[in-house]
PDB file of C-alpha atoms in Angstrom:
ATOM      1  CA  MET I   1     -75.211 104.083 237.030  1.00 45.00           C
ATOM      2  CA  GLY I   2     -72.116 106.299 237.204  1.00 45.00           C
ATOM      3  CA  GLU I   3     -69.862 103.312 237.839  1.00 49.00           C
ATOM      4  CA  LEU I   4     -71.322 101.436 234.846  1.00 44.00           C
ATOM      5  CA  VAL I   5     -70.952 104.472 232.594  1.00 41.00           C
ATOM      6  CA  GLY I   6     -67.390 105.019 233.755  1.00 43.00           C
ATOM      7  CA  GLU I   7     -66.467 101.400 233.059  1.00 48.00           C
ATOM      8  CA  LEU I   8     -68.045 101.542 229.599  1.00 46.00           C
ATOM      9  CA  VAL I   9     -66.353 104.804 228.686  1.00 45.00           C
ATOM     10  CA  GLY I  10     -63.052 103.360 229.873  1.00 51.00           C
ATOM     11  CA  GLU I  11     -63.533 100.365 227.610  1.00 51.00           C
ATOM     12  CA  LEU I  12     -64.525 102.577 224.667  1.00 50.00           C
ATOM     13  CA  VAL I  13     -61.552 104.920 224.901  1.00 47.00           C
ATOM     14  CA  GLY I  14     -59.112 102.207 225.862  1.00 50.00           C
ATOM     15  CA  GLU I  15     -58.303 103.676 229.257  1.00 48.00           C
ATOM     16  CA  THR I  16     -57.225 100.798 231.407  1.00 44.00           C
ATOM     17  CA  ARG I  17     -55.181 100.421 234.512  1.00 49.00           C
ATOM     18  CA  GLY I  18     -52.365  98.392 232.991  1.00 62.00           C
ATOM     19  CA  GLY I  19     -54.753  96.386 230.826  1.00 85.00           C
ATOM     20  CA  ASP I  20     -58.225  94.963 231.108  1.00 89.00           C
ATOM     21  CA  GLU I  21     -59.804  91.539 231.418  1.00 92.00           C
ATOM     22  CA  VAL I  22     -59.650  91.060 227.662  1.00 93.00           C
ATOM     23  CA  ASP I  23     -55.906  91.718 227.660  1.00 94.00           C
ATOM     24  CA  ASP I  24     -55.544  89.037 230.357  1.00 93.00           C
ATOM     25  CA  LEU I  25     -57.714  86.604 228.396  1.00 92.00           C
ATOM     26  CA  VAL I  26     -55.748  87.163 225.194  1.00 94.00           C
ATOM     27  CA  ALA I  27     -52.427  86.858 227.008  1.00 94.00           C
ATOM     28  CA  GLY I  28     -53.523  83.511 228.429  1.00 95.00           C
ATOM     29  CA  TRP I  29     -54.487  82.202 225.012  1.00 95.00           C
ATOM     30  CA  ARG I  30     -51.229  83.435 223.476  1.00 95.00           C
ATOM     31  CA  VAL I  31     -49.324  81.348 226.022  1.00 95.00           C
ATOM     32  CA  GLU I  32     -51.528  78.276 225.659  1.00 95.00           C
ATOM     33  CA  ARG I  33     -52.132  78.515 221.912  1.00 95.00           C
ATOM     34  CA  PRO I  34     -49.275  80.515 220.346  1.00 95.00           C
ATOM     35  CA  ASP I  35     -50.201  78.920 217.018  1.00 97.00           C
ATOM     36  CA  LEU I  36     -53.471  80.897 216.840  1.00 95.00           C
ATOM     37  CA  ASP I  37     -53.997  84.523 215.855  1.00 95.00           C
ATOM     38  CA  THR I  38     -55.877  85.967 218.843  1.00 94.00           C
ATOM     39  CA  GLU I  39     -56.416  89.423 217.313  1.00 93.00           C
ATOM     40  CA  PRO I  40     -60.204  88.877 216.830  1.00 93.00           C
ATOM     41  CA  LEU I  41     -60.504  88.389 220.602  1.00 93.00           C
ATOM     42  CA  GLN I  42     -59.128  91.911 221.116  1.00 93.00           C
ATOM     43  CA  VAL I  43     -62.182  93.293 219.292  1.00 93.00           C
ATOM     44  CA  PHE I  44     -65.014  90.847 219.784  1.00 94.00           C
ATOM     45  CA  SER I  45     -64.442  90.074 223.440  1.00 95.00           C
ATOM     46  CA  ARG I  46     -64.688  93.804 224.103  1.00 94.00           C
ATOM     47  CA  VAL I  47     -67.769  94.127 221.893  1.00 94.00           C
ATOM     48  CA  SER I  48     -69.339  91.239 223.786  1.00 95.00           C
ATOM     49  CA  ARG I  49     -68.546  92.808 227.166  1.00 94.00           C
ATOM     50  CA  LEU I  50     -69.841  96.160 225.974  1.00 93.00           C
ATOM     51  CA  ALA I  51     -73.061  94.528 224.703  1.00 94.00           C
ATOM     52  CA  LYS I  52     -73.687  93.050 228.151  1.00 95.00           C
ATOM     53  CA  HIS I  53     -73.181  96.433 229.818  1.00 93.00           C
ATOM     54  CA  LEU I  54     -75.379  98.149 227.231  1.00 95.00           C
ATOM     55  CA  ASP I  55     -78.128  95.607 227.799  1.00 95.00           C
ATOM     56  CA  VAL I  56     -78.154  96.523 231.494  1.00 96.00           C
ATOM     57  CA  LEU I  57     -78.133 100.248 230.690  1.00 95.00           C
ATOM     58  CA  ARG I  58     -81.012  99.883 228.192  1.00 96.00           C
ATOM     59  CA  ARG I  59     -83.083  97.723 230.546  1.00 96.00           C
ATOM     60  CA  ARG I  60     -82.718 100.336 233.290  1.00 96.00           C
ATOM     61  CA  ALA I  61     -83.680 103.176 230.948  1.00 96.00           C
ATOM     62  CA  PHE I  62     -86.786 101.345 229.743  1.00 97.00           C
ATOM     63  CA  ALA I  63     -87.760 100.029 233.190  1.00 96.00           C
ATOM     64  CA  ALA I  64     -87.834 103.618 234.453  1.00 96.00           C
ATOM     65  CA  HIS I  65     -90.779 104.047 232.067  1.00 96.00           C
ATOM     66  CA  GLY I  66     -92.511 100.746 232.744  1.00 95.00           C
ATOM     67  CA  LEU I  67     -91.175  99.060 229.616  1.00 97.00           C
ATOM     68  CA  GLU I  68     -89.173  95.980 228.741  1.00 96.00           C
ATOM     69  CA  PRO I  69     -86.684  96.265 225.849  1.00 95.00           C
ATOM     70  CA  TRP I  70     -89.002  94.272 223.565  1.00 94.00           C
ATOM     71  CA  GLY I  71     -91.871  96.658 224.366  1.00 96.00           C
ATOM     72  CA  PHE I  72     -89.743  99.658 223.520  1.00 97.00           C
ATOM     73  CA  ASP I  73     -88.736  97.991 220.228  1.00 95.00           C
ATOM     74  CA  VAL I  74     -92.371  97.596 219.160  1.00 95.00           C
ATOM     75  CA  LEU I  75     -93.484 101.027 220.378  1.00 97.00           C
ATOM     76  CA  SER I  76     -90.518 102.781 218.783  1.00 96.00           C
ATOM     77  CA  ALA I  77     -91.070 100.979 215.457  1.00 95.00           C
ATOM     78  CA  LEU I  78     -94.617 102.351 215.443  1.00 96.00           C
ATOM     79  CA  ARG I  79     -93.529 105.812 216.627  1.00 97.00           C
ATOM     80  CA  ARG I  80     -90.938 106.119 213.843  1.00 96.00           C
ATOM     81  CA  GLN I  81     -93.670 105.579 211.226  1.00 94.00           C
ATOM     82  CA  GLY I  82     -95.151 108.997 211.810  1.00 95.00           C
ATOM     83  CA  PRO I  83     -98.901 109.608 211.869  1.00 95.00           C
ATOM     84  CA  PRO I  84    -101.049 107.561 212.178  1.00 95.00           C
ATOM     85  CA  TYR I  85     -98.330 105.481 213.919  1.00 96.00           C
ATOM     86  CA  GLN I  86     -99.536 102.111 212.755  1.00 95.00           C
ATOM     87  CA  LEU I  87     -98.233  98.998 211.014  1.00 93.00           C
ATOM     88  CA  SER I  88     -99.396  95.485 210.349  1.00 91.00           C
ATOM     89  CA  PRO I  89     -97.957  92.849 212.675  1.00 90.00           C
ATOM     90  CA  GLY I  90     -96.021  91.472 209.702  1.00 88.00           C
ATOM     91  CA  ALA I  91     -94.447  94.856 209.018  1.00 89.00           C
ATOM     92  CA  LEU I  92     -93.292  94.991 212.650  1.00 90.00           C
ATOM     93  CA  LEU I  93     -91.331  91.735 212.314  1.00 87.00           C
ATOM     94  CA  PRO I  94     -88.241  93.087 210.490  1.00 84.00           C
ATOM     95  CA  ALA I  95     -87.927  95.952 212.978  1.00 80.00           C
ATOM     96  CA  THR I  96     -87.950  93.593 215.956  1.00 81.00           C
ATOM     97  CA  LEU I  97     -86.288  90.399 214.648  1.00 82.00           C
ATOM     98  CA  VAL I  98     -88.856  88.036 216.191  1.00 86.00           C
ATOM     99  CA  THR I  99     -91.227  85.369 214.902  1.00 85.00           C
ATOM    100  CA  SER I 100     -94.879  86.065 214.149  1.00 85.00           C
ATOM    101  CA  GLY I 101     -95.965  84.070 217.229  1.00 87.00           C
ATOM    102  CA  THR I 102     -93.701  86.121 219.461  1.00 90.00           C
ATOM    103  CA  MET I 103     -94.959  89.332 217.854  1.00 90.00           C
ATOM    104  CA  THR I 104     -98.578  88.334 218.523  1.00 91.00           C
ATOM    105  CA  ASN I 105     -97.749  87.795 222.196  1.00 93.00           C
ATOM    106  CA  ARG I 106     -95.996  91.155 222.402  1.00 94.00           C
ATOM    107  CA  ILE I 107     -98.862  92.994 220.754  1.00 95.00           C
ATOM    108  CA  ASP I 108    -101.299  91.294 223.160  1.00 95.00           C
ATOM    109  CA  ARG I 109     -99.284  92.443 226.163  1.00 96.00           C
ATOM    110  CA  LEU I 110     -98.889  96.003 224.880  1.00 97.00           C
ATOM    111  CA  ALA I 111    -102.612  96.187 224.072  1.00 97.00           C
ATOM    112  CA  GLU I 112    -103.472  94.986 227.599  1.00 97.00           C
ATOM    113  CA  ALA I 113    -101.283  97.795 228.944  1.00 97.00           C
ATOM    114  CA  GLY I 114    -103.101 100.338 226.779  1.00 97.00           C
ATOM    115  CA  LEU I 115     -99.990 101.203 224.759  1.00 98.00           C
ATOM    116  CA  VAL I 116    -101.279  99.945 221.376  1.00 97.00           C
ATOM    117  CA  ASP I 117    -104.657  99.269 219.787  1.00 96.00           C
ATOM    118  CA  ARG I 118    -105.600  96.655 217.212  1.00 95.00           C
ATOM    119  CA  LEU I 119    -107.680  97.957 214.315  1.00 93.00           C
ATOM    120  CA  PRO I 120    -109.197  96.221 211.311  1.00 92.00           C
ATOM    121  CA  ASP I 121    -107.043  96.663 208.215  1.00 88.00           C
ATOM    122  CA  PRO I 122    -109.211  98.406 205.605  1.00 88.00           C
ATOM    123  CA  ALA I 123    -107.046  96.932 202.830  1.00 86.00           C
ATOM    124  CA  ASP I 124    -107.360  93.332 204.124  1.00 85.00           C
ATOM    125  CA  LYS I 125    -110.597  92.122 205.736  1.00 83.00           C
ATOM    126  CA  ARG I 126    -108.717  89.394 207.627  1.00 87.00           C
ATOM    127  CA  GLY I 127    -105.822  91.613 208.645  1.00 88.00           C
ATOM    128  CA  VAL I 128    -105.243  93.969 211.521  1.00 92.00           C
ATOM    129  CA  LEU I 129    -103.192  97.073 212.077  1.00 94.00           C
ATOM    130  CA  VAL I 130    -101.385  97.858 215.294  1.00 96.00           C
ATOM    131  CA  ARG I 131    -101.652 101.525 216.221  1.00 97.00           C
ATOM    132  CA  LEU I 132     -99.764 103.384 218.908  1.00 97.00           C
ATOM    133  CA  THR I 133    -102.003 104.963 221.557  1.00 97.00           C
ATOM    134  CA  ALA I 134    -101.297 108.356 223.119  1.00 97.00           C
ATOM    135  CA  ASP I 135     -99.998 106.528 226.218  1.00 97.00           C
ATOM    136  CA  GLY I 136     -97.804 104.342 224.011  1.00 97.00           C
ATOM    137  CA  ALA I 137     -96.357 107.371 222.221  1.00 97.00           C
ATOM    138  CA  ALA I 138     -95.681 109.101 225.543  1.00 97.00           C
ATOM    139  CA  ALA I 139     -93.939 105.995 226.928  1.00 97.00           C
ATOM    140  CA  ALA I 140     -91.826 105.587 223.775  1.00 97.00           C
ATOM    141  CA  ASP I 141     -90.853 109.268 223.747  1.00 97.00           C
ATOM    142  CA  ALA I 142     -89.917 109.350 227.431  1.00 97.00           C
ATOM    143  CA  ALA I 143     -87.970 106.080 227.254  1.00 97.00           C
ATOM    144  CA  LEU I 144     -86.097 107.267 224.157  1.00 97.00           C
ATOM    145  CA  ALA I 145     -85.130 110.560 225.796  1.00 97.00           C
ATOM    146  CA  ASP I 146     -83.894 108.683 228.882  1.00 97.00           C
ATOM    147  CA  LEU I 147     -81.976 106.146 226.789  1.00 97.00           C
ATOM    148  CA  LEU I 148     -80.301 108.853 224.714  1.00 97.00           C
ATOM    149  CA  ALA I 149     -79.248 110.757 227.828  1.00 96.00           C
ATOM    150  CA  ARG I 150     -77.672 107.616 229.278  1.00 96.00           C
ATOM    151  CA  GLU I 151     -75.974 106.732 225.996  1.00 95.00           C
ATOM    152  CA  ARG I 152     -74.737 110.313 225.575  1.00 95.00           C
ATOM    153  CA  ASP I 153     -73.149 110.059 229.041  1.00 94.00           C
ATOM    154  CA  LEU I 154     -71.513 106.829 227.972  1.00 92.00           C
ATOM    155  CA  LEU I 155     -69.983 108.460 224.906  1.00 94.00           C
ATOM    156  CA  ALA I 156     -68.891 111.639 226.695  1.00 93.00           C
ATOM    157  CA  GLY I 157     -65.286 110.400 226.875  1.00 92.00           C
ATOM    158  CA  LEU I 158     -65.038 110.279 223.092  1.00 94.00           C
ATOM    159  CA  GLU I 159     -64.545 113.240 220.813  1.00 95.00           C
ATOM    160  CA  ARG I 160     -67.013 113.774 217.941  1.00 94.00           C
ATOM    161  CA  GLY I 161     -64.550 112.360 215.402  1.00 96.00           C
ATOM    162  CA  GLN I 162     -63.934 109.268 217.534  1.00 96.00           C
ATOM    163  CA  ARG I 163     -67.685 108.684 217.859  1.00 95.00           C
ATOM    164  CA  SER I 164     -68.098 108.997 214.106  1.00 95.00           C
ATOM    165  CA  THR I 165     -65.190 106.639 213.446  1.00 96.00           C
ATOM    166  CA  LEU I 166     -66.506 104.107 215.947  1.00 94.00           C
ATOM    167  CA  ALA I 167     -69.994 104.254 214.399  1.00 94.00           C
ATOM    168  CA  GLY I 168     -68.529 103.685 210.935  1.00 95.00           C
ATOM    169  CA  LEU I 169     -66.400 100.758 212.057  1.00 94.00           C
ATOM    170  CA  LEU I 170     -69.321  99.103 213.818  1.00 93.00           C
ATOM    171  CA  ARG I 171     -71.537  99.697 210.763  1.00 94.00           C
ATOM    172  CA  GLY I 172     -68.941  97.878 208.670  1.00 94.00           C
ATOM    173  CA  LEU I 173     -68.909  94.932 211.062  1.00 92.00           C
ATOM    174  CA  LEU I 174     -72.711  94.719 211.047  1.00 90.00           C
ATOM    175  CA  ALA I 175     -73.151  95.085 207.265  1.00 91.00           C
ATOM    176  CA  PRO I 176     -72.839  91.362 206.445  1.00 90.00           C
ATOM    177  CA  PHE I 177     -75.476  90.487 209.055  1.00 85.00           C
ATOM    178  CA  ASP I 178     -77.829  93.184 207.768  1.00 78.00           C
ATOM    179  CA  ALA I 179     -77.306  91.903 204.209  1.00 79.00           C
ATOM    180  CA  GLU I 180     -78.355  88.400 205.321  1.00 78.00           C
ATOM    181  CA  ARG I 181     -81.597  89.846 206.757  1.00 68.00           C
ATOM    182  CA  ALA I 182     -82.414  91.992 203.730  1.00 63.00           C
ATOM    183  CA  PRO I 183     -85.389  90.738 201.704  1.00 60.00           C
ATOM    184  CA  SER I 184     -84.506  89.098 198.402  1.00 54.00           C
ATOM    185  CA  ARG I 185     -85.433  90.993 195.279  1.00 44.00           C
TER     186      ARG I 185
END
């Protein structure tokens, strides 16, 4: 893991040994297509590379607790609700960005593992609520603590102000996508 963290921190703080793969990629395109502005590649190729590394880091953190990333997403959505740690399957959809059929499959698998329970919805005779079990809460809490430790290590090469600036810049890039997902009023 140390090698992965070191590579990610290097990419975040811009420490390279005379450039990185993205610099090489951009240089190649500048030669072959000097008519195009390649500046977006400087950002988004690095974001893409970072996303791939982060996916590996997250999968390892969750696997250490017997979870897949999708399982952590569902459990953490329930855990963040506070007591009694339950939501309808439909309310889980926006937090996990999946279809209702996919959500049903995920709930089935988590219920089989004893991490969630299905309960009748007292407000809707045909509906159900998904409630986090004690084992599910413990798995979510442990996986979150592990994930945060790994992510904190990743960010250790950045000062507090740099982390705040980076978070703000990324928030700005994500805002249009979040606006597309927001429910219409």
